[in-house]
mmCIF file with all atom_site columns, C-alpha atoms in Angstrom:
data_model
loop_
_atom_site.group_PDB
_atom_site.id
_atom_site.type_symbol
_atom_site.label_atom_id
_atom_site.label_alt_id
_atom_site.label_comp_id
_atom_site.label_asym_id
_atom_site.label_entity_id
_atom_site.label_seq_id
_atom_site.pdbx_PDB_ins_code
_atom_site.Cartn_x
_atom_site.Cartn_y
_atom_site.Cartn_z
_atom_site.occupancy
_atom_site.B_iso_or_equiv
_atom_site.pdbx_formal_charge
_atom_site.auth_seq_id
_atom_site.auth_comp_id
_atom_site.auth_asym_id
_atom_site.auth_atom_id
_atom_site.pdbx_PDB_model_num
ATOM 1   C CA . MET A 1 1   ? 100.475 78.913  118.527 1.00 89.00 ? 1   MET A CA 1
ATOM 2   C CA . LEU A 1 2   ? 103.254 76.539  117.431 1.00 89.00 ? 2   LEU A CA 1
ATOM 3   C CA . HIS A 1 3   ? 102.363 74.078  120.161 1.00 89.00 ? 3   HIS A CA 1
ATOM 4   C CA . LYS A 1 4   ? 98.669  74.223  119.177 1.00 94.00 ? 4   LYS A CA 1
ATOM 5   C CA . LEU A 1 5   ? 99.635  73.499  115.565 1.00 94.00 ? 5   LEU A CA 1
ATOM 6   C CA . GLU A 1 6   ? 101.859 70.641  116.663 1.00 94.00 ? 6   GLU A CA 1
ATOM 7   C CA . LYS A 1 7   ? 99.130  69.188  118.882 1.00 95.00 ? 7   LYS A CA 1
ATOM 8   C CA . ALA A 1 8   ? 96.718  69.323  115.999 1.00 96.00 ? 8   ALA A CA 1
ATOM 9   C CA . GLY A 1 9   ? 99.217  67.421  113.864 1.00 96.00 ? 9   GLY A CA 1
ATOM 10  C CA . TYR A 1 10  ? 99.784  70.253  111.378 1.00 96.00 ? 10  TYR A CA 1
ATOM 11  C CA . ILE A 1 11  ? 103.492 70.695  112.115 1.00 95.00 ? 11  ILE A CA 1
ATOM 12  C CA . THR A 1 12  ? 106.346 69.010  113.791 1.00 95.00 ? 12  THR A CA 1
ATOM 13  C CA . LEU A 1 13  ? 108.716 70.905  116.021 1.00 93.00 ? 13  LEU A CA 1
ATOM 14  C CA . GLU A 1 14  ? 112.397 70.210  116.402 1.00 92.00 ? 14  GLU A CA 1
ATOM 15  C CA . THR A 1 15  ? 114.878 72.011  118.653 1.00 90.00 ? 15  THR A CA 1
ATOM 16  C CA . LYS A 1 16  ? 118.259 72.597  117.100 1.00 89.00 ? 16  LYS A CA 1
ATOM 17  C CA . GLN A 1 17  ? 121.401 74.385  118.187 1.00 88.00 ? 17  GLN A CA 1
ATOM 18  C CA . ILE A 1 18  ? 122.098 77.237  115.781 1.00 86.00 ? 18  ILE A CA 1
ATOM 19  C CA . ASN A 1 19  ? 125.036 79.559  116.476 1.00 89.00 ? 19  ASN A CA 1
ATOM 20  C CA . GLY A 1 20  ? 125.065 78.347  120.084 1.00 88.00 ? 20  GLY A CA 1
ATOM 21  C CA . ARG A 1 21  ? 121.374 79.051  120.631 1.00 91.00 ? 21  ARG A CA 1
ATOM 22  C CA . ALA A 1 22  ? 118.524 76.597  120.870 1.00 90.00 ? 22  ALA A CA 1
ATOM 23  C CA . GLN A 1 23  ? 115.953 77.307  118.212 1.00 91.00 ? 23  GLN A CA 1
ATOM 24  C CA . LYS A 1 24  ? 112.697 75.634  117.351 1.00 88.00 ? 24  LYS A CA 1
ATOM 25  C CA . LEU A 1 25  ? 112.214 74.694  113.730 1.00 91.00 ? 25  LEU A CA 1
ATOM 26  C CA . ALA A 1 26  ? 108.736 73.849  112.423 1.00 93.00 ? 26  ALA A CA 1
ATOM 27  C CA . LYS A 1 27  ? 108.032 71.561  109.524 1.00 95.00 ? 27  LYS A CA 1
ATOM 28  C CA . ILE A 1 28  ? 104.566 71.306  107.979 1.00 95.00 ? 28  ILE A CA 1
ATOM 29  C CA . THR A 1 29  ? 103.068 67.808  107.887 1.00 96.00 ? 29  THR A CA 1
ATOM 30  C CA . ASP A 1 30  ? 100.790 66.304  105.209 1.00 97.00 ? 30  ASP A CA 1
ATOM 31  C CA . ALA A 1 31  ? 97.837  67.095  107.486 1.00 97.00 ? 31  ALA A CA 1
ATOM 32  C CA . GLY A 1 32  ? 99.132  70.693  107.706 1.00 96.00 ? 32  GLY A CA 1
ATOM 33  C CA . LEU A 1 33  ? 99.338  70.946  103.922 1.00 95.00 ? 33  LEU A CA 1
ATOM 34  C CA . ALA A 1 34  ? 95.800  69.591  103.673 1.00 96.00 ? 34  ALA A CA 1
ATOM 35  C CA . ARG A 1 35  ? 94.575  72.109  106.276 1.00 95.00 ? 35  ARG A CA 1
ATOM 36  C CA . PHE A 1 36  ? 96.372  74.933  104.391 1.00 94.00 ? 36  PHE A CA 1
ATOM 37  C CA . GLU A 1 37  ? 94.721  73.859  101.125 1.00 94.00 ? 37  GLU A CA 1
ATOM 38  C CA . ASP A 1 38  ? 91.336  73.718  102.863 1.00 95.00 ? 38  ASP A CA 1
ATOM 39  C CA . LEU A 1 39  ? 91.817  77.255  104.312 1.00 94.00 ? 39  LEU A CA 1
ATOM 40  C CA . MET A 1 40  ? 92.936  78.601  100.935 1.00 95.00 ? 40  MET A CA 1
ATOM 41  C CA . HIS A 1 41  ? 89.811  77.292  99.188  1.00 95.00 ? 41  HIS A CA 1
ATOM 42  C CA . THR A 1 42  ? 87.298  78.210  101.861 1.00 94.00 ? 42  THR A CA 1
ATOM 43  C CA . PRO A 1 43  ? 85.232  81.246  100.840 1.00 94.00 ? 43  PRO A CA 1
ATOM 44  C CA . ILE A 1 44  ? 85.902  84.328  102.925 1.00 95.00 ? 44  ILE A CA 1
ATOM 45  C CA . ALA A 1 45  ? 83.025  85.539  105.064 1.00 93.00 ? 45  ALA A CA 1
ATOM 46  C CA . MET A 1 46  ? 82.285  89.268  104.838 1.00 92.00 ? 46  MET A CA 1
ATOM 47  C CA . ASP A 1 47  ? 82.815  89.818  108.550 1.00 92.00 ? 47  ASP A CA 1
ATOM 48  C CA . ALA A 1 48  ? 85.258  91.542  110.948 1.00 92.00 ? 48  ALA A CA 1
ATOM 49  C CA . LYS A 1 49  ? 88.020  89.034  110.053 1.00 95.00 ? 49  LYS A CA 1
ATOM 50  C CA . ARG A 1 50  ? 87.669  89.493  106.321 1.00 96.00 ? 50  ARG A CA 1
ATOM 51  C CA . GLU A 1 51  ? 90.831  91.598  105.837 1.00 96.00 ? 51  GLU A CA 1
ATOM 52  C CA . SER A 1 52  ? 93.002  89.209  107.848 1.00 96.00 ? 52  SER A CA 1
ATOM 53  C CA . ASN A 1 53  ? 91.620  86.249  105.916 1.00 96.00 ? 53  ASN A CA 1
ATOM 54  C CA . PHE A 1 54  ? 92.402  87.873  102.566 1.00 97.00 ? 54  PHE A CA 1
ATOM 55  C CA . HIS A 1 55  ? 95.919  88.652  103.753 1.00 96.00 ? 55  HIS A CA 1
ATOM 56  C CA . PHE A 1 56  ? 96.358  84.994  104.777 1.00 95.00 ? 56  PHE A CA 1
ATOM 57  C CA . LYS A 1 57  ? 95.330  83.966  101.280 1.00 96.00 ? 57  LYS A CA 1
ATOM 58  C CA . PHE A 1 58  ? 97.609  86.579  99.653  1.00 97.00 ? 58  PHE A CA 1
ATOM 59  C CA . ARG A 1 59  ? 100.620 85.062  101.454 1.00 95.00 ? 59  ARG A CA 1
ATOM 60  C CA . GLY A 1 60  ? 99.783  81.651  100.062 1.00 94.00 ? 60  GLY A CA 1
ATOM 61  C CA . LEU A 1 61  ? 98.754  82.563  96.527  1.00 95.00 ? 61  LEU A CA 1
ATOM 62  C CA . GLY A 1 62  ? 102.151 81.534  95.113  1.00 93.00 ? 62  GLY A CA 1
ATOM 63  C CA . ARG A 1 63  ? 101.126 77.882  95.631  1.00 92.00 ? 63  ARG A CA 1
ATOM 64  C CA . GLU A 1 64  ? 97.911  78.323  93.624  1.00 95.00 ? 64  GLU A CA 1
ATOM 65  C CA . THR A 1 65  ? 97.156  78.605  89.953  1.00 96.00 ? 65  THR A CA 1
ATOM 66  C CA . VAL A 1 66  ? 96.711  81.973  88.184  1.00 97.00 ? 66  VAL A CA 1
ATOM 67  C CA . GLY A 1 67  ? 92.961  81.271  87.857  1.00 97.00 ? 67  GLY A CA 1
ATOM 68  C CA . PHE A 1 68  ? 92.639  80.874  91.593  1.00 97.00 ? 68  PHE A CA 1
ATOM 69  C CA . GLN A 1 69  ? 94.809  83.948  92.176  1.00 97.00 ? 69  GLN A CA 1
ATOM 70  C CA . ARG A 1 70  ? 92.467  85.964  89.961  1.00 98.00 ? 70  ARG A CA 1
ATOM 71  C CA . ASP A 1 71  ? 89.442  84.637  91.759  1.00 97.00 ? 71  ASP A CA 1
ATOM 72  C CA . VAL A 1 72  ? 90.778  85.737  95.161  1.00 98.00 ? 72  VAL A CA 1
ATOM 73  C CA . LEU A 1 73  ? 91.841  89.134  93.810  1.00 98.00 ? 73  LEU A CA 1
ATOM 74  C CA . HIS A 1 74  ? 88.427  89.691  92.171  1.00 98.00 ? 74  HIS A CA 1
ATOM 75  C CA . ALA A 1 75  ? 86.695  88.774  95.488  1.00 97.00 ? 75  ALA A CA 1
ATOM 76  C CA . TYR A 1 76  ? 88.931  91.266  97.330  1.00 98.00 ? 76  TYR A CA 1
ATOM 77  C CA . ARG A 1 77  ? 88.145  93.981  94.773  1.00 98.00 ? 77  ARG A CA 1
ATOM 78  C CA . GLU A 1 78  ? 84.434  93.280  95.087  1.00 97.00 ? 78  GLU A CA 1
ATOM 79  C CA . ALA A 1 79  ? 84.594  93.427  98.864  1.00 97.00 ? 79  ALA A CA 1
ATOM 80  C CA . THR A 1 80  ? 86.534  96.716  98.713  1.00 97.00 ? 80  THR A CA 1
ATOM 81  C CA . ASP A 1 81  ? 84.112  98.194  96.226  1.00 97.00 ? 81  ASP A CA 1
ATOM 82  C CA . SER A 1 82  ? 81.279  97.268  98.616  1.00 96.00 ? 82  SER A CA 1
ATOM 83  C CA . ASP A 1 83  ? 83.058  99.008  101.472 1.00 96.00 ? 83  ASP A CA 1
ATOM 84  C CA . ILE A 1 84  ? 83.518  102.171 99.393  1.00 97.00 ? 84  ILE A CA 1
ATOM 85  C CA . ALA A 1 85  ? 79.779  102.158 98.534  1.00 97.00 ? 85  ALA A CA 1
ATOM 86  C CA . VAL A 1 86  ? 78.887  101.961 102.228 1.00 97.00 ? 86  VAL A CA 1
ATOM 87  C CA . TYR A 1 87  ? 81.344  104.751 103.082 1.00 97.00 ? 87  TYR A CA 1
ATOM 88  C CA . HIS A 1 88  ? 79.687  107.020 100.493 1.00 97.00 ? 88  HIS A CA 1
ATOM 89  C CA . LYS A 1 89  ? 76.250  106.315 101.936 1.00 97.00 ? 89  LYS A CA 1
ATOM 90  C CA . VAL A 1 90  ? 77.454  107.152 105.468 1.00 96.00 ? 90  VAL A CA 1
ATOM 91  C CA . ILE A 1 91  ? 79.143  110.302 104.206 1.00 94.00 ? 91  ILE A CA 1
ATOM 92  C CA . ALA A 1 92  ? 75.894  111.410 102.457 1.00 94.00 ? 92  ALA A CA 1
ATOM 93  C CA . HIS A 1 93  ? 74.005  110.802 105.708 1.00 92.00 ? 93  HIS A CA 1
ATOM 94  C CA . LEU A 1 94  ? 76.536  112.757 107.796 1.00 92.00 ? 94  LEU A CA 1
ATOM 95  C CA . GLN A 1 95  ? 76.424  115.623 105.344 1.00 89.00 ? 95  GLN A CA 1
ATOM 96  C CA . SER A 1 96  ? 72.634  115.707 105.623 1.00 89.00 ? 96  SER A CA 1
ATOM 97  C CA . ILE A 1 97  ? 72.865  116.266 109.393 1.00 89.00 ? 97  ILE A CA 1
ATOM 98  C CA . LEU A 1 98  ? 75.569  118.943 109.171 1.00 86.00 ? 98  LEU A CA 1
ATOM 99  C CA . THR A 1 99  ? 72.951  121.636 109.188 1.00 84.00 ? 99  THR A CA 1
ATOM 100 C CA . ASN A 1 100 ? 72.041  120.698 112.780 1.00 83.00 ? 100 ASN A CA 1
ATOM 101 C CA . PRO A 1 101 ? 74.517  122.601 115.011 1.00 83.00 ? 101 PRO A CA 1
ATOM 102 C CA . ASP A 1 102 ? 73.987  120.100 117.825 1.00 82.00 ? 102 ASP A CA 1
ATOM 103 C CA . ARG A 1 103 ? 75.308  117.289 115.636 1.00 81.00 ? 103 ARG A CA 1
ATOM 104 C CA . GLN A 1 104 ? 78.331  119.097 114.171 1.00 80.00 ? 104 GLN A CA 1
ATOM 105 C CA . ILE A 1 105 ? 80.466  118.051 117.149 1.00 81.00 ? 105 ILE A CA 1
ATOM 106 C CA . ASP A 1 106 ? 80.015  114.383 116.055 1.00 81.00 ? 106 ASP A CA 1
ATOM 107 C CA . VAL A 1 107 ? 80.204  114.857 112.318 1.00 90.00 ? 107 VAL A CA 1
ATOM 108 C CA . GLY A 1 108 ? 83.623  116.482 111.807 1.00 87.00 ? 108 GLY A CA 1
ATOM 109 C CA . TRP A 1 109 ? 85.758  113.644 113.103 1.00 88.00 ? 109 TRP A CA 1
ATOM 110 C CA . SER A 1 110 ? 83.389  111.006 111.755 1.00 91.00 ? 110 SER A CA 1
ATOM 111 C CA . LEU A 1 111 ? 83.922  112.441 108.282 1.00 93.00 ? 111 LEU A CA 1
ATOM 112 C CA . ARG A 1 112 ? 87.675  112.560 108.836 1.00 94.00 ? 112 ARG A CA 1
ATOM 113 C CA . GLY A 1 113 ? 87.630  108.867 109.817 1.00 95.00 ? 113 GLY A CA 1
ATOM 114 C CA . LEU A 1 114 ? 85.620  108.057 106.694 1.00 96.00 ? 114 LEU A CA 1
ATOM 115 C CA . GLN A 1 115 ? 88.127  110.035 104.647 1.00 97.00 ? 115 GLN A CA 1
ATOM 116 C CA . LEU A 1 116 ? 90.861  107.796 106.031 1.00 98.00 ? 116 LEU A CA 1
ATOM 117 C CA . ALA A 1 117 ? 88.794  104.659 105.329 1.00 97.00 ? 117 ALA A CA 1
ATOM 118 C CA . LEU A 1 118 ? 88.198  105.819 101.726 1.00 97.00 ? 118 LEU A CA 1
ATOM 119 C CA . ASN A 1 119 ? 91.921  106.523 101.235 1.00 98.00 ? 119 ASN A CA 1
ATOM 120 C CA . VAL A 1 120 ? 92.827  103.090 102.540 1.00 98.00 ? 120 VAL A CA 1
ATOM 121 C CA . ALA A 1 121 ? 90.159  101.469 100.335 1.00 98.00 ? 121 ALA A CA 1
ATOM 122 C CA . GLN A 1 122 ? 91.436  103.324 97.263  1.00 97.00 ? 122 GLN A CA 1
ATOM 123 C CA . THR A 1 123 ? 94.970  102.131 98.024  1.00 97.00 ? 123 THR A CA 1
ATOM 124 C CA . ARG A 1 124 ? 93.616  98.557  98.263  1.00 98.00 ? 124 ARG A CA 1
ATOM 125 C CA . LEU A 1 125 ? 91.884  98.984  94.921  1.00 97.00 ? 125 LEU A CA 1
ATOM 126 C CA . ASP A 1 126 ? 95.037  100.325 93.307  1.00 97.00 ? 126 ASP A CA 1
ATOM 127 C CA . TRP A 1 127 ? 97.018  97.396  94.737  1.00 96.00 ? 127 TRP A CA 1
ATOM 128 C CA . VAL A 1 128 ? 94.538  94.730  93.611  1.00 98.00 ? 128 VAL A CA 1
ATOM 129 C CA . ASN A 1 129 ? 94.319  96.236  90.149  1.00 97.00 ? 129 ASN A CA 1
ATOM 130 C CA . ASP A 1 130 ? 98.119  96.171  89.885  1.00 95.00 ? 130 ASP A CA 1
ATOM 131 C CA . GLN A 1 131 ? 98.154  92.468  90.903  1.00 96.00 ? 131 GLN A CA 1
ATOM 132 C CA . LEU A 1 132 ? 95.487  91.629  88.340  1.00 97.00 ? 132 LEU A CA 1
ATOM 133 C CA . HIS A 1 133 ? 97.386  93.549  85.665  1.00 96.00 ? 133 HIS A CA 1
ATOM 134 C CA . ASP A 1 134 ? 100.479 91.416  86.430  1.00 95.00 ? 134 ASP A CA 1
ATOM 135 C CA . LEU A 1 135 ? 98.372  88.315  85.721  1.00 97.00 ? 135 LEU A CA 1
ATOM 136 C CA . ASP A 1 136 ? 97.129  89.627  82.371  1.00 96.00 ? 136 ASP A CA 1
ATOM 137 C CA . GLY A 1 137 ? 97.901  87.239  79.531  1.00 95.00 ? 137 GLY A CA 1
ATOM 138 C CA . LEU A 1 138 ? 98.731  84.248  81.795  1.00 96.00 ? 138 LEU A CA 1
ATOM 139 C CA . ALA A 1 139 ? 96.807  81.016  81.406  1.00 97.00 ? 139 ALA A CA 1
ATOM 140 C CA . ASP A 1 140 ? 94.469  80.058  84.312  1.00 97.00 ? 140 ASP A CA 1
ATOM 141 C CA . ASP A 1 141 ? 96.462  76.842  84.963  1.00 97.00 ? 141 ASP A CA 1
ATOM 142 C CA . ALA A 1 142 ? 99.798  78.643  85.081  1.00 96.00 ? 142 ALA A CA 1
ATOM 143 C CA . HIS A 1 143 ? 101.695 79.520  88.244  1.00 93.00 ? 143 HIS A CA 1
ATOM 144 C CA . PHE A 1 144 ? 102.782 83.078  88.957  1.00 92.00 ? 144 PHE A CA 1
ATOM 145 C CA . THR A 1 145 ? 105.386 83.700  91.647  1.00 87.00 ? 145 THR A CA 1
ATOM 146 C CA . THR A 1 146 ? 107.296 86.668  90.225  1.00 86.00 ? 146 THR A CA 1
ATOM 147 C CA . VAL A 1 147 ? 108.888 88.934  92.842  1.00 84.00 ? 147 VAL A CA 1
ATOM 148 C CA . PRO A 1 148 ? 107.315 92.389  92.787  1.00 83.00 ? 148 PRO A CA 1
ATOM 149 C CA . GLU A 1 149 ? 109.155 95.593  91.998  1.00 78.00 ? 149 GLU A CA 1
ATOM 150 C CA . ILE A 1 150 ? 109.115 96.750  95.631  1.00 76.00 ? 150 ILE A CA 1
ATOM 151 C CA . MET A 1 151 ? 112.068 94.454  96.323  1.00 68.00 ? 151 MET A CA 1
ATOM 152 C CA . LYS A 1 152 ? 114.364 96.690  94.241  1.00 66.00 ? 152 LYS A CA 1
ATOM 153 C CA . GLU A 1 153 ? 113.898 99.415  96.828  1.00 68.00 ? 153 GLU A CA 1
ATOM 154 C CA . TYR A 1 154 ? 115.199 97.108  99.561  1.00 70.00 ? 154 TYR A CA 1
ATOM 155 C CA . GLU A 1 155 ? 118.124 95.567  97.742  1.00 68.00 ? 155 GLU A CA 1
ATOM 156 C CA . ALA A 1 156 ? 120.421 98.543  98.269  1.00 61.00 ? 156 ALA A CA 1
ATOM 157 C CA . LYS A 1 157 ? 119.381 99.276  101.866 1.00 65.00 ? 157 LYS A CA 1
ATOM 158 C CA . ASP A 1 158 ? 120.682 97.751  105.071 1.00 63.00 ? 158 ASP A CA 1
ATOM 159 C CA . PHE A 1 159 ? 117.868 97.323  107.591 1.00 59.00 ? 159 PHE A CA 1
ATOM 160 C CA . GLU A 1 160 ? 119.783 95.551  110.332 1.00 59.00 ? 160 GLU A CA 1
#
């Protein structure tokens, strides 16, 4: 991937000796910054790559204004709400066929899978609502890069 990014002109790679080991260091170029900005502002398609694309944007939101951060978070909440609505329709359908003994073999684990999907979606909603709450009262043109509370849990632990 690094070589593809370098070939496209988005990064430069340099090999340095660090602690006696050769390591490649990447530096983003102006073209790479422009591509990053383009990707951040491209609307996310509601397809199989949607979640990955949102996660990409979440990692880069610190470089964007609060107004843009809110827009991305609202789009994520809307997509998650849409997923939940679909899950409820599928659950209703599966419950309607539970009376057919021949179909019960399929329904049980399908409902369990949907239960997992609903739990994950609810966790996403809780997370996005927490992020939006953290932006409350901030001007749209402000920048918000505050480190979240989760870091306090890791400060006292040694994970090496």
